Amino acid sequence: MSTVHINAEKGDIAKTVLMPGDPLRAKFIAEEFLQEPVCYNSVRGALGYTGTYRGRKISVQASGMGMPSIGIYAQELFTQFDVENIIRVGSCGALQPELDLMDVILAASASTDSNWAYHYGVPGILAPTADFDLLFAAKKAAQEKGIEVKTGNVLCSDVFYYDDPQIWKKWAKMGVLGIEMESAALYLIAARYRKRALTILTVSDSFVKETKLTSQERQTSLLNMIQIGLDAAWDIQAKD
Ligand code: HPA
C-alpha cells in the first residue's frame, strides 16, 4: 500500500510519528532512542523508521524543509497510513530577546506569510493551532524532566532568505517567538482530517542577538527537544 512518497505497508508505521526535517536526524533519533528500529522508507532519502519507545510503537519520519514538503508527508501519513499524531521536532530562529540559543519552544499556534490555507476555500483566516492534548503532554513531559519551555505563537514562513532583513521585527512586535517553515501546513492538514499535531522547536539562531549554534552544538542541543517529543508521543499513544 505504498504512496507516491512513502514505500510502506499500513502496519509498518505507528499511529504516532515524530517528524524532524532532516533525514539524518530521523536516523539519529531512531538509532539512539528507539528499540529495534526498522527503516520502512528511503524514497527520495526521506528516511522513516518504526521502533518502540518505553514499550510503545513510535515512528520517526523526515519531512524535508518547508510547507510543500511537510505537507506531502503529513497528508500521506494521516490519510493513507492511519497515523493519528504527528509531533514535529525542528529548529527555529528566535525573535524575542528573552530567548537564548538552545531554548525549547512549544508552538501553540503558527502564524504564517504563506497562502497555504487558501486551497481549503474558507471565507476568512483559518488559525493553524496545535492539538491541546499533545501540547499538554509535551508541557508535562518538559516539567517532569525539569526542562524549561516557552509556549506561544511562531511564524511559519515560506521564505528563509528575506529581501528585507528587518521584516522579522513586524512579527516580533506581535509577540511571535520564533521563525520556522513547516508548522502551519502541519496544523492545517491535521485540522482538515481531525488528527493531532504539535511542533516543538529548539532555538538554533537569534534574530535579536545575531547569534547561532555551531553544527556541533546543534546536534547536542536537540536532545531536550527529542526527549520531550518522545515522552509526549508515548503519553498520547496510550490514549489511542
Ligand atoms: N528561518 C526559518 N527557519 C529557521 C530559521 C530561520 O531563521 N532558523 C531555523 N529554522
PDB file of C-alpha atoms and ligand atoms in Angstrom:
ATOM      1  CA  MET A   1       0.000   0.000   0.000  1.00  0.00           C
ATOM      2  CA  SER A   2       2.725   2.476  -0.934  1.00  0.00           C
ATOM      3  CA  THR A   3       2.057   6.113  -1.733  1.00  0.00           C
ATOM      4  CA  VAL A   4       3.990   8.290  -4.162  1.00  0.00           C
ATOM      5  CA  HIS A   5       6.470   9.319  -1.464  1.00  0.00           C
ATOM      6  CA  ILE A   6       6.308   6.585   1.189  1.00  0.00           C
ATOM      7  CA  ASN A   7       7.120   2.994   0.298  1.00  0.00           C
ATOM      8  CA  ALA A   8       5.494   1.102   3.197  1.00  0.00           C
ATOM      9  CA  GLU A   9       2.535  -1.027   4.253  1.00  0.00           C
ATOM     10  CA  LYS A  10      -0.072   0.429   6.628  1.00  0.00           C
ATOM     11  CA  GLY A  11       1.049  -1.559   9.665  1.00  0.00           C
ATOM     12  CA  ASP A  12       4.680  -0.548   9.150  1.00  0.00           C
ATOM     13  CA  ILE A  13       4.015   2.931  10.559  1.00  0.00           C
ATOM     14  CA  ALA A  14       2.938   3.693  14.143  1.00  0.00           C
ATOM     15  CA  LYS A  15      -0.102   5.839  14.987  1.00  0.00           C
ATOM     16  CA  THR A  16       2.274   8.405  16.481  1.00  0.00           C
ATOM     17  CA  VAL A  17       5.097   9.876  14.410  1.00  0.00           C
ATOM     18  CA  LEU A  18       7.972  12.144  15.429  1.00  0.00           C
ATOM     19  CA  MET A  19       8.901  14.337  12.466  1.00  0.00           C
ATOM     20  CA  PRO A  20      12.274  16.088  12.103  1.00  0.00           C
ATOM     21  CA  GLY A  21      13.046  17.969   8.885  1.00  0.00           C
ATOM     22  CA  ASP A  22      16.445  16.381   8.351  1.00  0.00           C
ATOM     23  CA  PRO A  23      16.532  12.698   7.274  1.00  0.00           C
ATOM     24  CA  LEU A  24      19.810  12.159   9.122  1.00  0.00           C
ATOM     25  CA  ARG A  25      18.165  13.423  12.287  1.00  0.00           C
ATOM     26  CA  ALA A  26      15.381  10.868  11.775  1.00  0.00           C
ATOM     27  CA  LYS A  27      18.076   8.176  11.545  1.00  0.00           C
ATOM     28  CA  PHE A  28      19.798   9.533  14.667  1.00  0.00           C
ATOM     29  CA  ILE A  29      16.557   9.580  16.703  1.00  0.00           C
ATOM     30  CA  ALA A  30      15.611   6.068  15.563  1.00  0.00           C
ATOM     31  CA  GLU A  31      19.031   4.582  16.244  1.00  0.00           C
ATOM     32  CA  GLU A  32      19.673   6.345  19.559  1.00  0.00           C
ATOM     33  CA  PHE A  33      16.215   6.396  21.155  1.00  0.00           C
ATOM     34  CA  LEU A  34      14.083   3.584  19.691  1.00  0.00           C
ATOM     35  CA  GLN A  35      14.383  -0.118  20.417  1.00  0.00           C
ATOM     36  CA  GLU A  36      14.689  -2.346  17.343  1.00  0.00           C
ATOM     37  CA  PRO A  37      14.208   0.434  14.755  1.00  0.00           C
ATOM     38  CA  VAL A  38      13.273  -0.740  11.262  1.00  0.00           C
ATOM     39  CA  CYS A  39      13.679   1.597   8.265  1.00  0.00           C
ATOM     40  CA  TYR A  40      10.386   1.493   6.315  1.00  0.00           C
ATOM     41  CA  ASN A  41      11.108   4.272   3.824  1.00  0.00           C
ATOM     42  CA  SER A  42      14.019   5.720   1.885  1.00  0.00           C
ATOM     43  CA  VAL A  43      12.201   7.162  -1.151  1.00  0.00           C
ATOM     44  CA  ARG A  44      13.942  10.474  -2.046  1.00  0.00           C
ATOM     45  CA  GLY A  45      16.129   9.969   1.026  1.00  0.00           C
ATOM     46  CA  ALA A  46      13.186  10.899   3.300  1.00  0.00           C
ATOM     47  CA  LEU A  47      14.057   8.256   5.867  1.00  0.00           C
ATOM     48  CA  GLY A  48      11.296   6.752   8.006  1.00  0.00           C
ATOM     49  CA  TYR A  49      11.724   4.304  10.893  1.00  0.00           C
ATOM     50  CA  THR A  50       9.466   2.420  13.293  1.00  0.00           C
ATOM     51  CA  GLY A  51      10.563   1.030  16.641  1.00  0.00           C
ATOM     52  CA  THR A  52       9.436   1.072  20.247  1.00  0.00           C
ATOM     53  CA  TYR A  53       9.977   3.695  22.923  1.00  0.00           C
ATOM     54  CA  ARG A  54       9.354   2.608  26.524  1.00  0.00           C
ATOM     55  CA  GLY A  55       7.350  -0.318  25.117  1.00  0.00           C
ATOM     56  CA  ARG A  56       5.119   1.666  22.768  1.00  0.00           C
ATOM     57  CA  LYS A  57       5.267   1.677  18.962  1.00  0.00           C
ATOM     58  CA  ILE A  58       6.563   5.018  17.640  1.00  0.00           C
ATOM     59  CA  SER A  59       7.716   6.077  14.152  1.00  0.00           C
ATOM     60  CA  VAL A  60      10.137   8.767  13.053  1.00  0.00           C
ATOM     61  CA  GLN A  61       9.658  10.257   9.577  1.00  0.00           C
ATOM     62  CA  ALA A  62      11.715  13.031   7.948  1.00  0.00           C
ATOM     63  CA  SER A  63       9.618  15.861   6.484  1.00  0.00           C
ATOM     64  CA  GLY A  64      12.157  17.806   4.413  1.00  0.00           C
ATOM     65  CA  MET A  65      12.148  21.621   4.519  1.00  0.00           C
ATOM     66  CA  GLY A  66       9.201  23.952   4.022  1.00  0.00           C
ATOM     67  CA  MET A  67       5.431  23.645   3.889  1.00  0.00           C
ATOM     68  CA  PRO A  68       5.112  21.901   0.495  1.00  0.00           C
ATOM     69  CA  SER A  69       7.429  19.138   1.669  1.00  0.00           C
ATOM     70  CA  ILE A  70       5.972  18.544   5.153  1.00  0.00           C
ATOM     71  CA  GLY A  71       2.516  18.863   3.581  1.00  0.00           C
ATOM     72  CA  ILE A  72       3.146  15.831   1.380  1.00  0.00           C
ATOM     73  CA  TYR A  73       4.374  13.604   4.218  1.00  0.00           C
ATOM     74  CA  ALA A  74       1.744  14.734   6.754  1.00  0.00           C
ATOM     75  CA  GLN A  75      -1.097  14.274   4.251  1.00  0.00           C
ATOM     76  CA  GLU A  76       0.041  10.781   3.218  1.00  0.00           C
ATOM     77  CA  LEU A  77       0.632   9.660   6.825  1.00  0.00           C
ATOM     78  CA  PHE A  78      -2.737  10.961   8.074  1.00  0.00           C
ATOM     79  CA  THR A  79      -4.868   9.842   5.118  1.00  0.00           C
ATOM     80  CA  GLN A  80      -3.124   6.673   3.812  1.00  0.00           C
ATOM     81  CA  PHE A  81      -1.336   5.168   6.815  1.00  0.00           C
ATOM     82  CA  ASP A  82      -3.875   5.767   9.643  1.00  0.00           C
ATOM     83  CA  VAL A  83      -1.457   7.998  11.573  1.00  0.00           C
ATOM     84  CA  GLU A  84      -3.238   9.910  14.359  1.00  0.00           C
ATOM     85  CA  ASN A  85      -0.478  12.084  15.865  1.00  0.00           C
ATOM     86  CA  ILE A  86       2.454  13.937  14.317  1.00  0.00           C
ATOM     87  CA  ILE A  87       4.962  15.753  16.501  1.00  0.00           C
ATOM     88  CA  ARG A  88       7.351  17.917  14.520  1.00  0.00           C
ATOM     89  CA  VAL A  89      10.767  18.409  16.123  1.00  0.00           C
ATOM     90  CA  GLY A  90      12.723  21.183  14.442  1.00  0.00           C
ATOM     91  CA  SER A  91      14.789  24.310  14.809  1.00  0.00           C
ATOM     92  CA  CYS A  92      13.866  27.988  14.668  1.00  0.00           C
ATOM     93  CA  GLY A  93      15.253  31.491  14.679  1.00  0.00           C
ATOM     94  CA  ALA A  94      14.322  33.403  17.868  1.00  0.00           C
ATOM     95  CA  LEU A  95      12.511  36.734  17.590  1.00  0.00           C
ATOM     96  CA  GLN A  96      12.348  37.739  21.274  1.00  0.00           C
ATOM     97  CA  PRO A  97      15.202  38.987  23.483  1.00  0.00           C
ATOM     98  CA  GLU A  98      14.354  36.618  26.348  1.00  0.00           C
ATOM     99  CA  LEU A  99      15.013  33.589  24.130  1.00  0.00           C
ATOM    100  CA  ASP A 100      18.525  32.111  24.144  1.00  0.00           C
ATOM    101  CA  LEU A 101      20.171  29.603  21.841  1.00  0.00           C
ATOM    102  CA  MET A 102      19.107  26.026  22.723  1.00  0.00           C
ATOM    103  CA  ASP A 103      15.841  27.154  24.371  1.00  0.00           C
ATOM    104  CA  VAL A 104      12.839  24.945  23.601  1.00  0.00           C
ATOM    105  CA  ILE A 105       9.549  26.346  22.243  1.00  0.00           C
ATOM    106  CA  LEU A 106       6.146  24.641  22.077  1.00  0.00           C
ATOM    107  CA  ALA A 107       4.269  26.152  19.114  1.00  0.00           C
ATOM    108  CA  ALA A 108       0.694  26.626  20.381  1.00  0.00           C
ATOM    109  CA  SER A 109      -0.117  28.380  17.113  1.00  0.00           C
ATOM    110  CA  ALA A 110       1.567  29.032  13.781  1.00  0.00           C
ATOM    111  CA  SER A 111       1.088  32.391  12.115  1.00  0.00           C
ATOM    112  CA  THR A 112       2.191  32.430   8.501  1.00  0.00           C
ATOM    113  CA  ASP A 113       3.085  34.542   5.460  1.00  0.00           C
ATOM    114  CA  SER A 114       2.041  31.608   3.270  1.00  0.00           C
ATOM    115  CA  ASN A 115      -1.127  31.293   1.241  1.00  0.00           C
ATOM    116  CA  TRP A 116      -1.382  27.578   2.068  1.00  0.00           C
ATOM    117  CA  ALA A 117      -4.831  27.774   3.713  1.00  0.00           C
ATOM    118  CA  TYR A 118      -6.313  29.359   0.572  1.00  0.00           C
ATOM    119  CA  HIS A 119      -6.873  25.965  -1.042  1.00  0.00           C
ATOM    120  CA  TYR A 120      -9.337  24.942   1.693  1.00  0.00           C
ATOM    121  CA  GLY A 121     -11.623  27.734   0.499  1.00  0.00           C
ATOM    122  CA  VAL A 122     -12.687  29.126   3.898  1.00  0.00           C
ATOM    123  CA  PRO A 123     -14.009  32.699   3.639  1.00  0.00           C
ATOM    124  CA  GLY A 124     -11.587  34.178   6.198  1.00  0.00           C
ATOM    125  CA  ILE A 125      -8.378  33.459   8.090  1.00  0.00           C
ATOM    126  CA  LEU A 126      -8.126  29.939   9.493  1.00  0.00           C
ATOM    127  CA  ALA A 127      -5.852  29.846  12.587  1.00  0.00           C
ATOM    128  CA  PRO A 128      -3.302  26.990  12.442  1.00  0.00           C
ATOM    129  CA  THR A 129      -3.335  25.615  16.002  1.00  0.00           C
ATOM    130  CA  ALA A 130      -1.583  22.825  17.890  1.00  0.00           C
ATOM    131  CA  ASP A 131      -3.618  19.986  19.369  1.00  0.00           C
ATOM    132  CA  PHE A 132      -4.224  20.740  23.035  1.00  0.00           C
ATOM    133  CA  ASP A 133      -3.737  17.154  24.287  1.00  0.00           C
ATOM    134  CA  LEU A 134      -0.338  16.954  22.584  1.00  0.00           C
ATOM    135  CA  LEU A 135       0.629  20.416  23.804  1.00  0.00           C
ATOM    136  CA  PHE A 136      -0.356  19.456  27.337  1.00  0.00           C
ATOM    137  CA  ALA A 137       1.558  16.163  27.108  1.00  0.00           C
ATOM    138  CA  ALA A 138       4.687  17.987  25.903  1.00  0.00           C
ATOM    139  CA  LYS A 139       4.455  20.603  28.655  1.00  0.00           C
ATOM    140  CA  LYS A 140       4.023  17.847  31.250  1.00  0.00           C
ATOM    141  CA  ALA A 141       6.995  15.899  29.818  1.00  0.00           C
ATOM    142  CA  ALA A 142       9.155  19.036  29.986  1.00  0.00           C
ATOM    143  CA  GLN A 143       8.126  19.705  33.588  1.00  0.00           C
ATOM    144  CA  GLU A 144       8.858  16.125  34.618  1.00  0.00           C
ATOM    145  CA  LYS A 145      12.322  16.364  33.045  1.00  0.00           C
ATOM    146  CA  GLY A 146      12.972  19.803  34.582  1.00  0.00           C
ATOM    147  CA  ILE A 147      13.322  21.407  31.132  1.00  0.00           C
ATOM    148  CA  GLU A 148      12.044  24.970  30.845  1.00  0.00           C
ATOM    149  CA  VAL A 149       9.951  25.605  27.721  1.00  0.00           C
ATOM    150  CA  LYS A 150       8.313  28.714  26.232  1.00  0.00           C
ATOM    151  CA  THR A 151       4.850  28.209  24.744  1.00  0.00           C
ATOM    152  CA  GLY A 152       3.269  30.543  22.196  1.00  0.00           C
ATOM    153  CA  ASN A 153       2.881  31.717  18.637  1.00  0.00           C
ATOM    154  CA  VAL A 154       5.548  31.069  15.997  1.00  0.00           C
ATOM    155  CA  LEU A 155       5.879  32.307  12.418  1.00  0.00           C
ATOM    156  CA  CYS A 156       5.806  29.640   9.739  1.00  0.00           C
ATOM    157  CA  SER A 157       7.393  31.340   6.753  1.00  0.00           C
ATOM    158  CA  ASP A 158       7.728  30.492   3.082  1.00  0.00           C
ATOM    159  CA  VAL A 159      10.987  32.455   2.997  1.00  0.00           C
ATOM    160  CA  PHE A 160      14.379  31.744   4.536  1.00  0.00           C
ATOM    161  CA  TYR A 161      16.375  34.496   2.785  1.00  0.00           C
ATOM    162  CA  TYR A 162      14.283  37.644   3.182  1.00  0.00           C
ATOM    163  CA  ASP A 163      14.711  40.504   0.731  1.00  0.00           C
ATOM    164  CA  ASP A 164      14.058  42.911   3.615  1.00  0.00           C
ATOM    165  CA  PRO A 165      16.287  41.729   6.508  1.00  0.00           C
ATOM    166  CA  GLN A 166      14.272  43.805   9.020  1.00  0.00           C
ATOM    167  CA  ILE A 167      10.863  42.275   8.238  1.00  0.00           C
ATOM    168  CA  TRP A 168      11.021  39.919  11.253  1.00  0.00           C
ATOM    169  CA  LYS A 169      10.568  42.936  13.565  1.00  0.00           C
ATOM    170  CA  LYS A 170       6.917  43.251  12.485  1.00  0.00           C
ATOM    171  CA  TRP A 171       6.258  39.731  13.774  1.00  0.00           C
ATOM    172  CA  ALA A 172       8.394  40.265  16.888  1.00  0.00           C
ATOM    173  CA  LYS A 173       6.258  43.317  17.744  1.00  0.00           C
ATOM    174  CA  MET A 174       3.239  40.983  17.933  1.00  0.00           C
ATOM    175  CA  GLY A 175       4.926  38.649  20.410  1.00  0.00           C
ATOM    176  CA  VAL A 176       5.794  35.916  17.927  1.00  0.00           C
ATOM    177  CA  LEU A 177       8.508  33.747  19.476  1.00  0.00           C
ATOM    178  CA  GLY A 178      10.417  32.337  16.518  1.00  0.00           C
ATOM    179  CA  ILE A 179      10.564  31.627  12.774  1.00  0.00           C
ATOM    180  CA  GLU A 180      10.438  28.205  11.149  1.00  0.00           C
ATOM    181  CA  MET A 181       8.978  26.880   7.909  1.00  0.00           C
ATOM    182  CA  GLU A 182       6.653  23.891   8.421  1.00  0.00           C
ATOM    183  CA  SER A 183       4.153  24.210  11.310  1.00  0.00           C
ATOM    184  CA  ALA A 184       1.253  25.985   9.633  1.00  0.00           C
ATOM    185  CA  ALA A 185       0.849  23.336   6.916  1.00  0.00           C
ATOM    186  CA  LEU A 186       1.127  20.560   9.510  1.00  0.00           C
ATOM    187  CA  TYR A 187      -1.528  22.156  11.758  1.00  0.00           C
ATOM    188  CA  LEU A 188      -3.904  22.857   8.866  1.00  0.00           C
ATOM    189  CA  ILE A 189      -3.678  19.325   7.479  1.00  0.00           C
ATOM    190  CA  ALA A 190      -4.277  17.917  10.983  1.00  0.00           C
ATOM    191  CA  ALA A 191      -7.333  20.185  11.302  1.00  0.00           C
ATOM    192  CA  ARG A 192      -8.663  19.075   7.917  1.00  0.00           C
ATOM    193  CA  TYR A 193      -8.506  15.371   8.802  1.00  0.00           C
ATOM    194  CA  ARG A 194      -9.327  15.683  12.559  1.00  0.00           C
ATOM    195  CA  LYS A 195      -5.884  14.488  13.592  1.00  0.00           C
ATOM    196  CA  ARG A 196      -3.458  15.760  16.238  1.00  0.00           C
ATOM    197  CA  ALA A 197      -0.287  17.759  15.582  1.00  0.00           C
ATOM    198  CA  LEU A 198       2.296  19.681  17.582  1.00  0.00           C
ATOM    199  CA  THR A 199       5.575  21.420  16.782  1.00  0.00           C
ATOM    200  CA  ILE A 200       8.443  21.521  19.262  1.00  0.00           C
ATOM    201  CA  LEU A 201      11.356  23.773  18.328  1.00  0.00           C
ATOM    202  CA  THR A 202      14.907  24.374  19.528  1.00  0.00           C
ATOM    203  CA  VAL A 203      16.325  27.868  19.059  1.00  0.00           C
ATOM    204  CA  SER A 204      19.235  27.466  16.624  1.00  0.00           C
ATOM    205  CA  ASP A 205      19.754  31.160  15.898  1.00  0.00           C
ATOM    206  CA  SER A 206      18.610  34.535  17.188  1.00  0.00           C
ATOM    207  CA  PHE A 207      17.488  37.409  15.000  1.00  0.00           C
ATOM    208  CA  VAL A 208      17.684  39.669  18.074  1.00  0.00           C
ATOM    209  CA  LYS A 209      21.166  38.741  19.276  1.00  0.00           C
ATOM    210  CA  GLU A 210      22.581  37.774  15.857  1.00  0.00           C
ATOM    211  CA  THR A 211      23.981  34.531  17.247  1.00  0.00           C
ATOM    212  CA  LYS A 212      23.725  30.944  16.031  1.00  0.00           C
ATOM    213  CA  LEU A 213      24.612  27.436  17.170  1.00  0.00           C
ATOM    214  CA  THR A 214      27.650  25.683  15.741  1.00  0.00           C
ATOM    215  CA  SER A 215      26.867  22.419  13.983  1.00  0.00           C
ATOM    216  CA  GLN A 216      28.250  20.509  16.989  1.00  0.00           C
ATOM    217  CA  GLU A 217      26.043  22.497  19.403  1.00  0.00           C
ATOM    218  CA  ARG A 218      23.081  21.900  17.090  1.00  0.00           C
ATOM    219  CA  GLN A 219      23.468  18.140  17.472  1.00  0.00           C
ATOM    220  CA  THR A 220      23.608  18.093  21.292  1.00  0.00           C
ATOM    221  CA  SER A 221      21.114  20.898  21.926  1.00  0.00           C
ATOM    222  CA  LEU A 222      18.381  18.924  20.208  1.00  0.00           C
ATOM    223  CA  LEU A 223      18.371  16.249  22.882  1.00  0.00           C
ATOM    224  CA  ASN A 224      15.987  18.068  25.257  1.00  0.00           C
ATOM    225  CA  MET A 225      13.505  18.592  22.431  1.00  0.00           C
ATOM    226  CA  ILE A 226      13.735  14.984  21.238  1.00  0.00           C
ATOM    227  CA  GLN A 227      13.196  13.756  24.787  1.00  0.00           C
ATOM    228  CA  ILE A 228      10.109  15.942  25.238  1.00  0.00           C
ATOM    229  CA  GLY A 229       8.788  14.825  21.835  1.00  0.00           C
ATOM    230  CA  LEU A 230       9.252  11.132  22.591  1.00  0.00           C
ATOM    231  CA  ASP A 231       7.684  11.401  26.051  1.00  0.00           C
ATOM    232  CA  ALA A 232       4.697  13.308  24.619  1.00  0.00           C
ATOM    233  CA  ALA A 233       4.408  10.674  21.865  1.00  0.00           C
ATOM    234  CA  TRP A 234       4.485   7.912  24.480  1.00  0.00           C
ATOM    235  CA  ASP A 235       1.851   9.695  26.553  1.00  0.00           C
ATOM    236  CA  ILE A 236      -0.581  10.310  23.661  1.00  0.00           C
ATOM    237  CA  GLN A 237      -0.068   6.812  22.267  1.00  0.00           C
ATOM    238  CA  ALA A 238      -1.548   5.383  25.492  1.00  0.00           C
ATOM    239  CA  LYS A 239      -4.808   7.233  24.877  1.00  0.00           C
ATOM    240  CA  ASP A 240      -5.445   5.823  21.396  1.00  0.00           C
TER     241      ASP A 240
HETATM  242  N1  HPA B   1      14.199  30.948   9.490  1.00  0.00           N
HETATM  243  C1  HPA B   1      13.440  29.924   9.140  1.00  0.00           C
HETATM  244  N2  HPA B   1      13.605  28.713   9.621  1.00  0.00           N
HETATM  245  C2  HPA B   1      14.570  28.516  10.520  1.00  0.00           C
HETATM  246  C3  HPA B   1      15.397  29.543  10.917  1.00  0.00           C
HETATM  247  C4  HPA B   1      15.191  30.808  10.380  1.00  0.00           C
HETATM  248  O1  HPA B   1      15.900  31.752  10.706  1.00  0.00           O
HETATM  249  N3  HPA B   1      16.281  29.041  11.824  1.00  0.00           N
HETATM  250  C5  HPA B   1      15.973  27.733  11.954  1.00  0.00           C
HETATM  251  N4  HPA B   1      14.960  27.411  11.160  1.00  0.00           N
END
